[in-house]
């Protein structure tokens, strides 16, 4: 049973679309437009307030169905859909197509401190969604302790700090590369404009010399006639 089938099993509406990331990955995006008590046309049938999008991010080594695998009374996703907010997506890639002013992102503690920084960096790095503001970030605690699990997970736990550090280093290097590219283009534009100014000056100088030559030849011809 897929994630959307699981949502529909509890009589909730569910839409599926696909988004392609910048590096070529095709991601399935699941959208639950409204709960069971309304049809999604009214802002909020219970309180009358406008609804804000809620973005669910799957946990480490998990899938999107974990937000809906429990019964509606026990699931954070079903609870928010029915009583609190509208859940437009489960994947962060939908941020490109759902440009709302407010965005509430729910993650989990497995993502670490990066979960608190990623939304701001994501918006800053993509001018197309600069108008999106992250209103709230909720980091859920882990549902289990994986520090005493056996292979293969136990083999990667000692390298978690290195992986996190490498990820942050890659993000820093990417930011530096983008800044260097921006400056290069800026200087290239400046050099191009400066070259145009120099070329215009040279053209004016050539024309002035040509005019002087023509005047000299005319004076010389006039002197010879006399």
Short mmCIF file of C-alpha atoms in Angstrom, two decimals:
data_model
loop_
_atom_site.label_atom_id
_atom_site.label_comp_id
_atom_site.label_asym_id
_atom_site.label_seq_id
_atom_site.Cartn_x
_atom_site.Cartn_y
_atom_site.Cartn_z
CA UNK A 1 0.00 0.00 0.00
CA UNK A 2 1.46 3.33 -1.07
CA UNK A 3 1.36 6.51 0.99
CA UNK A 4 -1.53 7.97 -0.98
CA UNK A 5 -3.46 4.70 -0.80
CA UNK A 6 -2.93 4.73 2.95
CA UNK A 7 -4.35 8.24 3.18
CA UNK A 8 -7.35 7.30 1.04
CA UNK A 9 -7.89 4.20 3.18
CA UNK A 10 -8.92 6.54 5.99
CA UNK A 11 -11.28 8.40 3.59
CA UNK A 12 -9.03 11.43 3.19
CA UNK A 13 -8.47 13.03 -0.24
CA UNK A 14 -5.02 12.65 -1.75
CA UNK A 15 -3.32 13.97 -4.88
CA UNK A 16 -0.06 12.77 -6.43
CA UNK A 17 2.29 14.78 -8.60
CA UNK A 18 5.95 14.55 -9.52
CA UNK A 19 8.78 17.06 -9.30
CA UNK A 20 12.26 16.86 -10.80
CA UNK A 21 15.14 18.12 -8.71
CA UNK A 22 18.05 20.14 -10.05
CA UNK A 23 20.25 17.05 -10.10
CA UNK A 24 17.76 14.95 -12.05
CA UNK A 25 15.91 12.99 -9.35
CA UNK A 26 12.17 12.51 -9.84
CA UNK A 27 10.35 12.89 -6.53
CA UNK A 28 6.77 11.89 -5.84
CA UNK A 29 4.83 14.66 -4.13
CA UNK A 30 1.77 13.79 -2.07
CA UNK A 31 -0.81 16.48 -1.29
CA UNK A 32 -3.73 16.19 1.12
CA UNK A 33 -5.92 19.23 0.35
CA UNK A 34 -8.33 19.08 3.30
CA UNK A 35 -9.72 16.98 6.08
CA UNK A 36 -12.95 15.05 6.52
CA UNK A 37 -15.11 17.86 7.91
CA UNK A 38 -14.84 20.32 5.02
CA UNK A 39 -14.33 20.30 1.28
CA UNK A 40 -11.36 22.66 1.23
CA UNK A 41 -13.30 25.61 -0.22
CA UNK A 42 -13.64 27.57 3.02
CA UNK A 43 -10.55 29.04 4.69
CA UNK A 44 -11.28 27.13 7.88
CA UNK A 45 -14.66 25.69 8.72
CA UNK A 46 -13.98 25.61 12.46
CA UNK A 47 -12.21 28.85 13.34
CA UNK A 48 -12.63 30.99 10.24
CA UNK A 49 -8.90 31.71 10.07
CA UNK A 50 -6.79 31.28 6.97
CA UNK A 51 -5.00 27.98 6.66
CA UNK A 52 -1.23 27.77 6.32
CA UNK A 53 0.61 25.07 4.39
CA UNK A 54 2.34 22.40 6.44
CA UNK A 55 5.35 20.61 5.00
CA UNK A 56 6.17 17.13 6.30
CA UNK A 57 9.68 15.78 5.76
CA UNK A 58 10.33 12.03 6.10
CA UNK A 59 12.74 10.92 8.79
CA UNK A 60 16.16 9.40 8.32
CA UNK A 61 15.88 6.00 6.62
CA UNK A 62 12.10 6.41 6.55
CA UNK A 63 9.31 7.11 4.08
CA UNK A 64 6.42 9.52 3.81
CA UNK A 65 3.84 6.99 4.97
CA UNK A 66 5.08 7.18 8.56
CA UNK A 67 3.08 10.40 9.00
CA UNK A 68 -0.17 8.54 8.21
CA UNK A 69 0.50 4.94 9.20
CA UNK A 70 -1.38 5.27 12.51
CA UNK A 71 -5.09 5.88 12.95
CA UNK A 72 -6.31 9.47 12.51
CA UNK A 73 -6.54 9.96 16.27
CA UNK A 74 -2.89 8.88 16.68
CA UNK A 75 -1.26 10.38 13.60
CA UNK A 76 0.23 13.86 13.55
CA UNK A 77 -0.55 14.21 9.86
CA UNK A 78 -4.19 13.16 10.17
CA UNK A 79 -4.66 15.32 13.25
CA UNK A 80 -3.37 18.44 11.53
CA UNK A 81 -5.37 17.75 8.39
CA UNK A 82 -8.63 17.28 10.30
CA UNK A 83 -8.41 19.91 13.01
CA UNK A 84 -5.52 22.32 12.49
CA UNK A 85 -4.03 23.06 9.10
CA UNK A 86 -4.10 22.02 5.47
CA UNK A 87 -1.23 19.73 4.50
CA UNK A 88 -0.24 20.50 0.90
CA UNK A 89 2.79 18.27 0.55
CA UNK A 90 5.22 15.88 2.11
CA UNK A 91 8.35 16.70 0.13
CA UNK A 92 10.40 19.86 0.21
CA UNK A 93 10.55 20.03 -3.58
CA UNK A 94 6.92 21.16 -3.72
CA UNK A 95 8.10 24.47 -2.29
CA UNK A 96 8.96 25.43 -5.86
CA UNK A 97 5.38 25.02 -7.05
CA UNK A 98 3.44 25.91 -3.88
CA UNK A 99 4.61 29.48 -3.18
CA UNK A 100 2.71 30.47 -0.09
CA UNK A 101 3.56 33.32 2.26
CA UNK A 102 3.67 31.05 5.28
CA UNK A 103 5.25 27.65 5.50
CA UNK A 104 5.30 25.37 8.49
CA UNK A 105 7.83 22.61 8.25
CA UNK A 106 7.81 19.55 10.45
CA UNK A 107 10.90 17.41 10.63
CA UNK A 108 12.43 15.18 13.22
CA UNK A 109 15.47 15.09 15.41
CA UNK A 110 17.31 12.74 13.08
CA UNK A 111 18.03 15.67 10.79
CA UNK A 112 19.85 17.49 13.62
CA UNK A 113 20.53 21.20 13.65
CA UNK A 114 20.44 21.30 9.86
CA UNK A 115 16.64 21.09 10.06
CA UNK A 116 16.61 24.54 11.65
CA UNK A 117 18.86 26.05 8.99
CA UNK A 118 17.73 24.39 5.79
CA UNK A 119 14.46 26.34 5.24
CA UNK A 120 16.24 29.71 5.48
CA UNK A 121 19.08 28.54 3.23
CA UNK A 122 16.61 26.97 0.82
CA UNK A 123 14.73 30.23 0.41
CA UNK A 124 17.87 32.37 0.24
CA UNK A 125 19.43 30.21 -2.47
CA UNK A 126 16.39 30.22 -4.74
CA UNK A 127 15.22 33.68 -5.85
CA UNK A 128 12.03 32.20 -7.29
CA UNK A 129 10.66 31.55 -3.79
CA UNK A 130 12.07 34.51 -1.88
CA UNK A 131 8.56 35.54 -0.95
CA UNK A 132 8.10 32.35 1.06
CA UNK A 133 8.64 32.84 4.77
CA UNK A 134 9.21 29.97 7.15
CA UNK A 135 6.92 30.69 10.08
CA UNK A 136 7.67 27.71 12.29
CA UNK A 137 10.01 24.72 12.41
CA UNK A 138 9.01 21.81 14.65
CA UNK A 139 11.64 19.13 15.32
CA UNK A 140 10.09 15.92 16.55
CA UNK A 141 12.03 13.66 18.89
CA UNK A 142 13.13 10.23 17.64
CA UNK A 143 10.69 7.37 18.04
CA UNK A 144 13.49 4.94 18.80
CA UNK A 145 17.10 4.89 19.92
CA UNK A 146 19.30 3.51 17.16
CA UNK A 147 22.61 3.81 19.01
CA UNK A 148 22.51 0.14 20.08
CA UNK A 149 21.24 -1.35 16.84
CA UNK A 150 23.25 -3.92 14.96
CA UNK A 151 24.63 -3.87 11.43
CA UNK A 152 24.25 -2.27 9.01
CA UNK A 153 23.03 0.84 10.87
CA UNK A 154 25.59 0.47 13.64
CA UNK A 155 28.41 0.65 11.09
CA UNK A 156 27.41 4.13 10.00
CA UNK A 157 26.67 5.69 13.40
CA UNK A 158 30.35 6.50 14.22
CA UNK A 159 30.62 8.39 10.93
CA UNK A 160 27.51 10.51 11.48
CA UNK A 161 29.46 13.60 12.68
CA UNK A 162 31.75 13.34 9.66
CA UNK A 163 28.81 13.03 7.30
CA UNK A 164 27.14 16.06 8.87
CA UNK A 165 30.38 18.02 8.71
CA UNK A 166 30.94 17.02 5.09
CA UNK A 167 27.39 18.04 4.24
CA UNK A 168 27.85 21.46 5.81
CA UNK A 169 31.21 21.81 4.09
CA UNK A 170 29.63 20.96 0.74
CA UNK A 171 26.91 23.55 1.34
CA UNK A 172 29.58 26.13 2.25
CA UNK A 173 31.62 25.27 -0.83
CA UNK A 174 28.53 25.50 -3.03
CA UNK A 175 27.70 28.90 -1.56
CA UNK A 176 31.25 30.08 -2.16
CA UNK A 177 31.17 28.76 -5.71
CA UNK A 178 27.90 30.58 -6.39
CA UNK A 179 29.31 33.80 -4.93
CA UNK A 180 32.47 33.45 -7.03
CA UNK A 181 30.38 32.85 -10.15
CA UNK A 182 28.25 35.89 -9.38
CA UNK A 183 31.34 38.06 -8.93
CA UNK A 184 32.88 36.66 -12.10
CA UNK A 185 29.78 37.55 -14.09
CA UNK A 186 29.70 40.97 -12.46
CA UNK A 187 33.34 41.65 -13.34
CA UNK A 188 32.80 40.24 -16.82
CA UNK A 189 29.96 42.70 -17.31
CA UNK A 190 32.14 45.49 -15.95
CA UNK A 191 35.01 44.50 -18.23
CA UNK A 192 32.64 44.38 -21.18
CA UNK A 193 31.31 47.85 -20.42
CA UNK A 194 34.83 49.17 -19.91
CA UNK A 195 35.91 47.64 -23.21
CA UNK A 196 32.96 49.26 -24.94
CA UNK A 197 33.94 52.64 -23.50
CA UNK A 198 37.53 52.16 -24.65
CA UNK A 199 36.41 51.10 -28.11
CA UNK A 200 34.11 54.11 -28.35
CA UNK A 201 37.04 56.37 -27.39
CA UNK A 202 39.24 54.76 -30.00
CA UNK A 203 36.58 55.23 -32.67
CA UNK A 204 36.26 58.89 -31.75
CA UNK A 205 40.05 59.28 -31.90
CA UNK A 206 40.23 57.61 -35.32
CA UNK A 207 37.47 59.85 -36.62
CA UNK A 208 39.21 62.95 -35.25
CA UNK A 209 42.46 61.95 -36.92
CA UNK A 210 40.65 61.24 -40.17
CA UNK A 211 38.96 64.62 -40.02
CA UNK A 212 42.32 66.32 -39.38
CA UNK A 213 43.85 64.44 -42.32
CA UNK A 214 41.05 65.51 -44.63
CA UNK A 215 41.42 69.12 -43.49
CA UNK A 216 45.20 68.99 -44.05
CA UNK A 217 44.76 67.57 -47.55
CA UNK A 218 42.20 70.23 -48.41
CA UNK A 219 44.54 73.01 -47.22
CA UNK A 220 47.46 71.50 -49.17
CA UNK A 221 45.38 71.30 -52.37
CA UNK A 222 44.23 74.89 -51.92
CA UNK A 223 47.83 76.08 -51.41
CA UNK A 224 48.97 74.31 -54.59
CA UNK A 225 46.22 75.90 -56.65
CA UNK A 226 47.33 79.31 -55.46
#
